[in-house]
């Protein structure tokens, strides 16, 4: 269960905070190499009401690589040369052991049509470069916009009992427009170009009751049970009105129960069950890539995911833990079938759902100024999805549905045994393979979109005064070459090379109501390609990473 909790209003009269700052490239000291921002908040309490309002505006200009060159926009990202605006307003009313709160969040990011991409060359190591963009007929700015409304009622003593009750209703409305693509639909010579988007309206409700276990059994713990309702209406159009993907409406109803208990002092146990029924209404669709007729209809899915976990603490220093959980994933009908080569009736083929079984075991240590953990995990998907090169539609990958496994290890350690110092390190590595030919052997490597290269981090932080510290952190990102015989344009099969970077940050309490934050990213101005661009494996998305930049933020409370 994931529960997002944002801050309530501060106690007492209104408290204001203003933050202003900028990120500046050290390789191009010009306005276009800096990204200024300002953030304003106010919070307080009036009687039984509390409130919090936060607004932010940020201008993101050019990203500059280690050689001082402008990095072209990553395909579909719409981040560079954009203006970001966001607003969060939240109000709450508390009465007795009950509370009602409502929140609204609006976010908008719109990117200028300023830079286009001149293809790089993966074979020679030449990066893609930025060239001035020319607006094309029908092209709009890449953008992401969203509005989220949320209302929650909670009662810590339902009908005077020890049960607590929570009811939530929410509404989400998002709009995104991605990159303009030339000649993406060659089978329609009258309109071969296009710019795709995503329009989603989602609404839902959740009701849950938390029952202390001591009220029914002689042991510590809690029983959480309730109901989830959700409706998701998604359309994937082109700017010109054609449907790029398959419109669909998902409705879902799920009942759940989660038990957490401590049968005896050193053991904690968690058991859960969820019964979910989903219905997807898929519209009829004609593929813009193949002209195939996709017949939609109603697709029904029912599943009962389960979870179980335990933590055993043989001493105050060690915890041993293990867990099993299941997830349920409905195929992305639009992306998987929008380039289907032949006519198909989805109600007859009924794309299978994906059930994901997850296992993990590990140990945690906490004592003598040290916190450390070591864990291993495995995720097994009954119908995982990979996207591979499609010779019949080179600009649209083909979806392959097959069982797959992902396993990995994660290590963490933090040491606070020296006054005013914190030291830490992490390590993570995973691998994954699929059974694409159905012979029971998992022997096809999963793509880079699923498996990242190994990573090692380390950090040291020193608190030199109350509210002030300096931190140095290092990252080593390893290599991955799971497809040694690949060629450019085979999506997510590129060779990922290793790199390392060091960042420095500091916070200085300048006065009782003022603080200054400073940071240097990529301190030594390392010149490297991003993991994503190397792994994505196309010449138009073969992008360098940003070089060294400095960030400064001044905050004032009043």
Coordinates of C-alpha atoms in Angstrom, one line a residue:
X1 CA 0.0 0.0 0.0
X2 CA 1.3 3.4 -0.9
X3 CA -0.1 6.5 0.9
X4 CA 1.0 10.0 0.0
X5 CA 0.9 12.4 2.9
X6 CA 1.7 16.1 2.4
X7 CA 2.4 18.6 5.2
X8 CA -0.5 20.2 7.0
X9 CA -0.4 23.9 7.8
X10 CA 2.0 25.0 10.5
X11 CA 0.7 25.8 14.0
X12 CA -0.1 29.4 14.7
X13 CA -0.3 32.5 12.5
X14 CA 0.9 32.7 8.9
X15 CA 4.5 31.7 8.2
X16 CA 5.9 32.7 4.9
X17 CA 9.0 31.4 3.1
X18 CA 10.6 32.7 -0.1
X19 CA 13.3 30.8 -2.0
X20 CA 15.1 32.1 -5.0
X21 CA 18.1 30.7 -6.9
X22 CA 19.5 29.4 -10.1
X23 CA 21.5 26.5 -11.7
X24 CA 24.4 27.8 -13.8
X25 CA 26.6 25.9 -16.2
X26 CA 30.3 26.6 -15.7
X27 CA 31.0 25.8 -19.3
X28 CA 28.7 28.5 -20.7
X29 CA 28.3 31.6 -18.5
X30 CA 25.4 33.0 -20.4
X31 CA 21.7 33.4 -19.7
X32 CA 20.8 30.5 -21.8
X33 CA 23.1 28.3 -19.7
X34 CA 21.4 29.1 -16.5
X35 CA 18.0 28.1 -15.0
X36 CA 16.5 30.5 -12.4
X37 CA 13.6 29.7 -10.1
X38 CA 11.5 31.2 -7.3
X39 CA 9.3 29.5 -4.8
X40 CA 6.9 31.0 -2.4
X41 CA 4.9 29.3 0.4
X42 CA 2.6 30.3 3.3
X43 CA 1.1 28.1 6.0
X44 CA -0.7 28.6 9.2
X45 CA -3.7 27.9 11.4
X46 CA -6.9 29.8 12.0
X47 CA -9.0 28.2 14.8
X48 CA -9.6 24.6 13.7
X49 CA -8.6 25.2 10.1
X50 CA -5.0 24.8 8.9
X51 CA -3.7 25.7 5.4
X52 CA -0.7 25.5 3.2
X53 CA -0.1 27.1 -0.2
X54 CA 3.0 26.7 -2.3
X55 CA 3.8 28.2 -5.7
X56 CA 6.8 27.7 -7.9
X57 CA 8.1 29.1 -11.2
X58 CA 11.2 27.8 -12.9
X59 CA 12.8 28.5 -16.2
X60 CA 14.9 25.6 -17.6
X61 CA 17.2 26.8 -20.3
X62 CA 19.9 25.0 -22.3
X63 CA 21.7 21.9 -20.9
X64 CA 25.4 22.2 -21.6
X65 CA 27.8 19.3 -21.9
X66 CA 31.4 19.2 -20.6
X67 CA 32.7 20.8 -23.8
X68 CA 30.4 23.8 -23.7
X69 CA 28.0 22.5 -26.4
X70 CA 24.2 22.7 -26.1
X71 CA 22.7 19.2 -25.6
X72 CA 19.7 18.7 -27.9
X73 CA 16.4 17.8 -26.3
X74 CA 15.9 14.1 -25.4
X75 CA 13.2 12.7 -27.6
X76 CA 9.8 13.2 -26.0
X77 CA 11.1 14.7 -22.8
X78 CA 10.1 18.4 -23.3
X79 CA 12.4 19.4 -20.4
X80 CA 15.0 21.8 -21.9
X81 CA 14.0 25.4 -22.8
X82 CA 10.8 25.1 -20.8
X83 CA 8.9 27.1 -18.2
X84 CA 7.6 25.2 -15.2
X85 CA 4.8 26.4 -13.0
X86 CA 3.2 24.6 -10.1
X87 CA 0.7 25.4 -7.4
X88 CA -0.3 23.4 -4.3
X89 CA -3.1 24.5 -2.1
X90 CA -4.3 22.4 0.9
X91 CA -6.8 23.1 3.7
X92 CA -7.7 21.0 6.6
X93 CA -10.3 21.1 9.4
X94 CA -9.9 19.1 12.6
X95 CA -12.7 18.5 15.1
X96 CA -12.2 16.0 17.9
X97 CA -10.5 12.9 16.6
X98 CA -11.9 13.6 13.1
X99 CA -10.3 15.5 10.2
X100 CA -11.3 16.6 6.7
X101 CA -8.7 17.9 4.3
X102 CA -8.8 18.9 0.6
X103 CA -5.9 19.6 -1.7
X104 CA -5.4 20.8 -5.2
X105 CA -2.2 20.6 -7.3
X106 CA -1.7 22.2 -10.7
X107 CA 1.5 21.6 -12.7
X108 CA 2.5 22.9 -16.2
X109 CA 5.6 22.6 -18.2
X110 CA 5.7 23.9 -21.8
X111 CA 8.9 23.7 -23.9
X112 CA 9.8 26.2 -26.6
X113 CA 10.5 24.9 -30.1
X114 CA 14.1 26.1 -30.0
X115 CA 16.4 23.2 -30.8
X116 CA 16.2 20.3 -33.2
X117 CA 18.5 17.2 -33.3
X118 CA 21.3 16.6 -35.8
X119 CA 21.9 12.8 -35.6
X120 CA 25.0 11.5 -33.9
X121 CA 26.8 8.3 -34.8
X122 CA 27.0 5.5 -32.3
X123 CA 29.5 3.6 -34.4
X124 CA 32.1 6.4 -34.2
X125 CA 31.1 7.9 -30.8
X126 CA 29.9 11.2 -32.3
X127 CA 27.1 12.6 -30.1
X128 CA 23.9 14.1 -31.5
X129 CA 24.1 17.9 -31.6
X130 CA 21.7 20.8 -31.4
X131 CA 20.7 22.8 -34.4
X132 CA 18.1 25.6 -34.6
X133 CA 14.6 24.2 -34.8
X134 CA 12.0 25.2 -37.5
X135 CA 8.4 24.9 -36.5
X136 CA 6.6 22.5 -38.8
X137 CA 3.0 22.7 -39.9
X138 CA 0.7 21.4 -37.2
X139 CA 3.6 21.2 -34.6
X140 CA 2.9 22.3 -31.0
X141 CA 5.2 22.8 -28.1
X142 CA 6.1 19.6 -26.1
X143 CA 4.3 19.9 -22.8
X144 CA 3.1 18.2 -19.6
X145 CA 0.1 19.6 -17.7
X146 CA -1.8 18.1 -14.8
X147 CA -4.5 18.9 -12.3
X148 CA -5.0 16.8 -9.2
X149 CA -7.8 17.2 -6.7
X150 CA -7.9 15.1 -3.5
X151 CA -10.4 15.0 -0.5
X152 CA -9.8 12.9 2.6
X153 CA -11.9 12.2 5.7
X154 CA -10.4 10.4 8.6
X155 CA -11.8 9.3 12.0
X156 CA -9.4 8.0 14.6
X157 CA -12.2 6.5 16.7
X158 CA -15.0 5.2 14.4
X159 CA -18.3 5.1 16.3
X160 CA -16.3 5.6 19.5
X161 CA -14.3 2.3 19.0
X162 CA -10.6 1.7 18.6
X163 CA -11.1 1.4 14.9
X164 CA -9.8 4.2 12.6
X165 CA -11.5 5.0 9.3
X166 CA -10.3 6.8 6.3
X167 CA -12.2 7.7 3.1
X168 CA -10.5 9.3 0.1
X169 CA -11.8 10.6 -3.3
X170 CA -9.5 11.9 -6.0
X171 CA -9.5 13.2 -9.6
X172 CA -6.5 13.5 -12.0
X173 CA -6.5 15.2 -15.4
X174 CA -3.2 15.1 -17.4
X175 CA -2.3 16.3 -20.9
X176 CA 1.0 15.6 -22.6
X177 CA 2.3 16.3 -26.1
X178 CA 5.5 14.5 -27.2
X179 CA 8.0 15.1 -30.1
X180 CA 7.0 15.8 -33.7
X181 CA 8.1 12.9 -35.9
X182 CA 8.8 13.1 -39.6
X183 CA 7.6 10.3 -41.9
X184 CA 6.5 8.1 -39.0
X185 CA 3.4 7.0 -41.0
X186 CA 4.7 6.3 -44.6
X187 CA 1.6 4.3 -45.4
X188 CA -0.3 7.6 -45.3
X189 CA 1.6 9.8 -47.8
X190 CA -1.0 12.5 -47.5
X191 CA -0.1 12.9 -43.8
X192 CA 3.1 11.0 -43.0
X193 CA 4.1 13.2 -40.1
X194 CA 2.6 13.6 -36.7
X195 CA 3.0 14.5 -33.1
X196 CA 1.5 12.2 -30.5
X197 CA 0.1 13.0 -27.0
X198 CA -1.6 11.4 -24.0
X199 CA -4.9 12.6 -22.5
X200 CA -5.9 10.9 -19.3
X201 CA -8.8 11.5 -16.9
X202 CA -8.7 9.4 -13.7
X203 CA -11.0 9.3 -10.8
X204 CA -11.3 7.0 -7.8
X205 CA -12.1 6.4 -4.2
X206 CA -10.7 4.4 -1.3
X207 CA -12.3 3.4 2.0
X208 CA -10.3 1.6 4.7
X209 CA -10.6 0.6 8.3
X210 CA -7.7 0.0 10.6
X211 CA -8.5 -2.3 13.5
X212 CA -5.9 -2.7 16.4
X213 CA -5.3 -6.4 16.8
X214 CA -5.4 -6.2 20.6
X215 CA -9.1 -5.4 20.4
X216 CA -9.7 -9.0 19.1
X217 CA -6.6 -11.0 19.9
X218 CA -4.0 -11.0 22.7
X219 CA -1.1 -9.7 20.5
X220 CA 0.2 -6.5 19.0
X221 CA -0.6 -5.7 15.4
X222 CA -3.3 -4.2 13.2
X223 CA -5.8 -5.3 10.5
X224 CA -6.3 -3.0 7.6
X225 CA -9.2 -3.7 5.3
X226 CA -11.1 -1.8 2.7
X227 CA -12.2 -1.1 -0.8
X228 CA -10.6 0.6 -3.9
X229 CA -12.5 2.0 -6.8
X230 CA -10.9 3.5 -9.9
X231 CA -11.8 4.7 -13.5
X232 CA -9.1 5.7 -16.0
X233 CA -10.1 7.1 -19.4
X234 CA -7.0 7.4 -21.7
X235 CA -6.8 8.7 -25.2
X236 CA -3.6 8.7 -27.3
X237 CA -4.2 11.2 -30.2
X238 CA -2.1 13.1 -32.7
X239 CA -2.3 16.9 -32.7
X240 CA -4.2 16.7 -36.0
X241 CA -7.0 14.6 -34.4
X242 CA -6.1 11.1 -35.6
X243 CA -5.8 8.4 -33.0
X244 CA -2.1 7.4 -32.6
X245 CA -2.9 4.7 -30.1
X246 CA -6.0 2.8 -29.1
X247 CA -8.5 4.7 -26.8
X248 CA -9.5 2.7 -23.8
X249 CA -11.4 3.1 -20.5
X250 CA -10.3 1.0 -17.4
X251 CA -12.6 0.5 -14.4
X252 CA -11.4 -1.4 -11.4
X253 CA -12.9 -2.6 -8.1
X254 CA -10.7 -4.2 -5.5
X255 CA -11.3 -5.4 -1.9
X256 CA -8.2 -5.9 0.3
X257 CA -7.2 -7.0 3.7
X258 CA -3.7 -6.6 5.3
X259 CA -2.7 -8.2 8.6
X260 CA 0.3 -7.1 10.6
X261 CA 1.0 -8.9 13.9
X262 CA 3.7 -9.7 16.4
X263 CA 3.0 -13.2 17.7
X264 CA 6.0 -12.8 20.1
X265 CA 8.5 -10.2 21.0
X266 CA 11.2 -10.9 18.3
X267 CA 8.9 -11.7 15.4
X268 CA 6.7 -9.5 13.2
X269 CA 4.5 -11.0 10.5
X270 CA 2.6 -9.4 7.6
X271 CA -0.1 -11.2 5.5
X272 CA -2.2 -9.7 2.8
X273 CA -4.8 -10.5 0.2
X274 CA -6.4 -8.4 -2.6
X275 CA -9.3 -9.4 -4.9
X276 CA -9.3 -7.2 -8.0
X277 CA -11.8 -7.1 -10.9
X278 CA -10.9 -4.9 -13.9
X279 CA -12.7 -4.2 -17.1
X280 CA -11.1 -2.5 -20.1
X281 CA -13.3 -1.0 -22.8
X282 CA -11.1 -0.9 -25.9
X283 CA -12.2 1.2 -28.9
X284 CA -11.9 0.0 -32.5
X285 CA -8.8 1.3 -34.2
X286 CA -7.0 1.4 -37.6
X287 CA -3.2 1.2 -37.2
X288 CA -1.4 4.2 -38.6
X289 CA 1.7 2.0 -39.0
X290 CA 0.3 -1.0 -40.8
X291 CA -3.4 -0.1 -41.7
X292 CA -4.4 -3.2 -39.8
X293 CA -7.9 -3.2 -38.3
X294 CA -7.9 -3.6 -34.5
X295 CA -11.3 -4.6 -33.2
X296 CA -11.9 -3.7 -29.6
X297 CA -14.5 -4.5 -27.1
X298 CA -14.7 -5.4 -23.4
X299 CA -11.7 -7.2 -21.8
X300 CA -12.3 -8.7 -18.3
X301 CA -9.5 -9.4 -15.8
X302 CA -9.8 -10.9 -12.3
X303 CA -6.9 -11.7 -10.0
X304 CA -6.2 -12.3 -6.3
X305 CA -2.6 -11.1 -5.5
X306 CA -1.2 -12.2 -2.1
X307 CA 1.7 -11.1 0.0
X308 CA 3.5 -12.4 3.1
X309 CA 6.5 -11.2 5.0
X310 CA 8.3 -11.6 8.3
X311 CA 11.0 -9.9 10.3
X312 CA 12.9 -11.9 13.0
X313 CA 15.1 -10.0 15.4
X314 CA 17.4 -12.4 17.2
X315 CA 19.0 -9.5 19.0
X316 CA 18.8 -5.7 19.2
X317 CA 21.5 -5.5 16.6
X318 CA 20.1 -7.8 13.8
X319 CA 16.9 -8.2 11.8
X320 CA 16.4 -11.1 9.4
X321 CA 13.7 -10.5 6.9
X322 CA 11.9 -12.2 4.0
X323 CA 8.9 -11.6 1.9
X324 CA 6.7 -12.7 -1.0
X325 CA 4.3 -10.5 -2.8
X326 CA 2.4 -10.5 -6.1
X327 CA 1.6 -7.8 -8.5
X328 CA -1.0 -7.6 -11.3
X329 CA -0.4 -5.8 -14.5
X330 CA -2.7 -5.4 -17.5
X331 CA -0.9 -5.1 -20.8
X332 CA -0.5 -1.7 -22.4
X333 CA -3.1 -2.5 -25.1
X334 CA -2.5 0.7 -27.0
X335 CA 1.3 0.4 -27.2
X336 CA 1.3 -3.3 -27.8
X337 CA -1.2 -3.4 -30.6
X338 CA -1.0 0.0 -32.4
X339 CA 1.5 -1.5 -34.9
X340 CA 0.0 -5.0 -35.2
X341 CA 0.7 -6.4 -38.6
X342 CA -2.7 -8.0 -39.4
X343 CA -6.3 -7.5 -38.5
X344 CA -7.1 -8.7 -35.0
X345 CA -10.1 -9.0 -32.6
X346 CA -8.8 -8.3 -29.1
X347 CA -11.9 -9.8 -27.4
X348 CA -11.1 -13.2 -29.1
X349 CA -7.3 -13.1 -28.5
X350 CA -7.7 -11.5 -25.0
X351 CA -4.2 -10.3 -24.2
X352 CA -3.1 -12.1 -21.0
X353 CA -2.6 -10.2 -17.8
X354 CA 0.9 -10.2 -16.2
X355 CA 1.2 -11.7 -12.7
X356 CA 4.5 -10.7 -11.0
X357 CA 5.8 -12.8 -8.2
X358 CA 8.4 -11.1 -6.0
X359 CA 10.7 -12.8 -3.4
X360 CA 13.2 -11.1 -1.2
X361 CA 15.4 -12.0 1.8
X362 CA 18.0 -10.1 3.7
X363 CA 19.6 -8.9 6.9
X364 CA 19.7 -5.6 8.6
X365 CA 22.3 -4.4 11.2
X366 CA 21.8 -1.4 13.5
X367 CA 24.1 -0.5 16.4
X368 CA 27.4 0.9 17.4
X369 CA 26.8 3.9 15.1
X370 CA 26.2 1.7 12.1
X371 CA 23.2 0.9 10.0
X372 CA 23.6 -1.6 7.2
X373 CA 21.6 -4.0 5.1
X374 CA 22.1 -6.7 2.5
X375 CA 19.2 -8.1 0.5
X376 CA 18.6 -10.2 -2.6
X377 CA 15.5 -10.4 -4.6
X378 CA 13.8 -12.0 -7.6
X379 CA 10.9 -10.9 -9.7
X380 CA 9.2 -13.4 -12.0
X381 CA 6.7 -12.2 -14.6
X382 CA 4.2 -14.6 -16.2
X383 CA 3.8 -12.3 -19.3
X384 CA 6.5 -9.6 -19.2
X385 CA 6.9 -7.2 -22.2
X386 CA 9.9 -6.3 -24.2
X387 CA 10.0 -4.0 -27.2
X388 CA 12.2 -5.1 -30.1
X389 CA 13.2 -3.8 -33.5
X390 CA 10.4 -4.0 -36.0
X391 CA 11.6 -4.4 -39.6
X392 CA 8.2 -3.7 -41.1
X393 CA 7.8 -0.4 -39.1
X394 CA 11.4 0.7 -38.1
X395 CA 10.1 3.7 -36.1
X396 CA 7.8 1.7 -34.0
X397 CA 9.1 -1.2 -31.9
X398 CA 7.3 -4.5 -31.8
X399 CA 6.0 -5.8 -28.4
X400 CA 7.1 -9.3 -27.4
X401 CA 5.2 -10.9 -24.5
X402 CA 7.0 -13.7 -22.7
X403 CA 7.8 -14.9 -19.1
X404 CA 10.8 -13.2 -17.6
X405 CA 12.9 -13.1 -14.4
X406 CA 14.8 -10.3 -12.8
X407 CA 17.1 -10.9 -9.8
X408 CA 19.4 -8.6 -8.0
X409 CA 21.3 -7.6 -4.9
X410 CA 21.3 -4.4 -2.8
X411 CA 23.7 -3.3 -0.1
X412 CA 23.6 -0.2 2.1
X413 CA 25.7 1.1 5.0
X414 CA 25.7 4.3 7.0
X415 CA 28.1 5.1 9.9
X416 CA 27.5 7.9 12.4
X417 CA 30.0 6.9 15.1
X418 CA 32.1 10.1 14.6
X419 CA 30.7 13.3 16.0
X420 CA 29.2 15.6 13.4
X421 CA 30.0 13.1 10.6
X422 CA 27.9 10.7 8.5
X423 CA 29.5 8.2 6.1
X424 CA 27.6 6.0 3.7
X425 CA 27.7 3.7 0.7
X426 CA 25.3 1.8 -1.5
X427 CA 25.6 -0.9 -4.1
X428 CA 23.0 -2.3 -6.5
X429 CA 23.2 -4.8 -9.3
X430 CA 20.5 -6.7 -11.2
X431 CA 20.2 -9.0 -14.2
X432 CA 17.2 -10.3 -16.1
X433 CA 16.3 -12.8 -18.9
X434 CA 13.2 -13.9 -20.7
X435 CA 11.9 -17.1 -22.2
X436 CA 11.0 -15.8 -25.6
X437 CA 10.7 -19.1 -27.4
X438 CA 8.6 -20.9 -24.7
X439 CA 11.1 -23.7 -24.1
X440 CA 11.2 -23.1 -20.3
X441 CA 14.7 -21.6 -20.4
X442 CA 15.3 -18.0 -19.5
X443 CA 18.1 -17.3 -22.0
X444 CA 17.2 -14.0 -23.8
X445 CA 18.6 -10.9 -22.0
X446 CA 16.2 -8.2 -21.0
X447 CA 16.7 -4.8 -22.5
X448 CA 18.2 -1.8 -20.9
X449 CA 14.8 -0.3 -20.3
X450 CA 14.3 -3.1 -17.8
X451 CA 17.8 -3.7 -16.5
X452 CA 20.2 -0.8 -15.5
X453 CA 23.9 -1.2 -15.1
X454 CA 25.4 -1.8 -11.6
X455 CA 25.9 1.2 -9.5
X456 CA 28.1 2.1 -6.5
X457 CA 27.7 5.3 -4.4
X458 CA 29.5 6.8 -1.5
X459 CA 28.9 9.9 0.6
X460 CA 30.4 11.9 3.5
X461 CA 28.6 14.6 5.3
X462 CA 30.0 17.0 8.0
X463 CA 27.8 19.2 10.2
X464 CA 30.0 22.2 11.0
X465 CA 27.4 24.2 12.8
X466 CA 23.7 23.8 13.9
X467 CA 21.6 23.7 10.7
X468 CA 24.7 23.8 8.5
X469 CA 26.5 21.0 6.7
X470 CA 28.7 20.1 3.7
X471 CA 28.3 16.8 1.7
X472 CA 30.4 15.1 -0.9
X473 CA 28.9 12.2 -2.9
X474 CA 30.3 10.0 -5.6
X475 CA 28.6 7.8 -8.1
X476 CA 30.1 4.9 -10.1
X477 CA 27.8 3.6 -12.8
X478 CA 29.0 0.4 -14.4
X479 CA 28.7 -1.0 -17.8
X480 CA 26.2 -3.3 -19.5
X481 CA 26.7 -5.0 -22.9
X482 CA 23.9 -7.7 -23.0
X483 CA 23.6 -7.4 -26.8
X484 CA 27.1 -7.5 -28.2
X485 CA 25.9 -8.2 -31.7
X486 CA 23.3 -5.4 -31.8
X487 CA 23.3 -2.5 -34.4
X488 CA 22.0 1.1 -34.0
X489 CA 18.2 1.5 -34.0
X490 CA 17.6 -1.8 -32.2
X491 CA 15.7 -0.1 -29.3
X492 CA 17.1 -0.5 -25.8
X493 CA 19.9 -2.8 -26.9
X494 CA 22.9 -0.4 -26.9
X495 CA 26.2 -0.9 -25.1
X496 CA 26.2 1.1 -21.9
X497 CA 29.7 2.3 -20.7
X498 CA 30.8 3.0 -17.2
X499 CA 31.4 6.5 -15.8
X500 CA 31.9 8.2 -12.5
X501 CA 31.0 11.6 -11.1
X502 CA 31.4 13.6 -7.9
X503 CA 28.9 16.1 -6.5
X504 CA 29.3 18.6 -3.6
X505 CA 26.5 20.3 -1.7
X506 CA 26.2 22.5 1.4
X507 CA 23.6 24.3 3.5
X508 CA 24.6 27.3 5.6
X509 CA 22.3 28.7 8.3
X510 CA 23.1 32.4 7.9
X511 CA 20.7 33.7 10.5
X512 CA 17.7 32.6 12.5
X513 CA 15.4 33.1 9.5
X514 CA 17.8 32.7 6.5
X515 CA 19.7 29.9 4.8
X516 CA 21.8 29.4 1.8
X517 CA 22.1 26.2 -0.2
X518 CA 25.0 25.6 -2.6
X519 CA 25.8 22.7 -4.9
X520 CA 28.2 21.6 -7.6
X521 CA 27.1 18.8 -9.9
X522 CA 29.7 16.9 -11.9
X523 CA 32.5 18.6 -9.9
X524 CA 35.3 17.4 -12.3
X525 CA 33.3 18.1 -15.5
X526 CA 33.3 14.5 -16.6
X527 CA 32.5 14.0 -20.3
X528 CA 30.2 11.0 -20.8
X529 CA 27.0 9.8 -22.4
X530 CA 23.9 9.2 -20.3
X531 CA 22.9 5.6 -19.6
X532 CA 19.6 6.2 -21.2
X533 CA 21.0 7.5 -24.5
X534 CA 23.5 4.7 -24.8
X535 CA 21.0 2.1 -23.9
X536 CA 18.3 3.5 -26.1
X537 CA 20.6 2.9 -29.1
X538 CA 19.4 5.4 -31.7
X539 CA 21.6 8.0 -33.4
X540 CA 19.1 10.8 -32.9
X541 CA 19.0 10.1 -29.1
X542 CA 22.7 9.6 -28.6
X543 CA 23.2 12.4 -26.1
X544 CA 26.0 13.6 -23.8
X545 CA 25.4 14.2 -20.1
X546 CA 25.5 17.7 -18.7
X547 CA 28.9 19.0 -17.6
X548 CA 29.6 20.9 -14.4
X549 CA 27.0 23.2 -13.0
X550 CA 26.6 25.3 -9.9
X551 CA 23.3 25.7 -8.0
X552 CA 22.5 28.5 -5.5
X553 CA 19.4 28.9 -3.4
X554 CA 18.6 31.6 -0.8
X555 CA 15.7 31.0 1.5
X556 CA 14.1 33.5 3.9
X557 CA 11.4 32.7 6.6
X558 CA 9.2 35.5 7.9

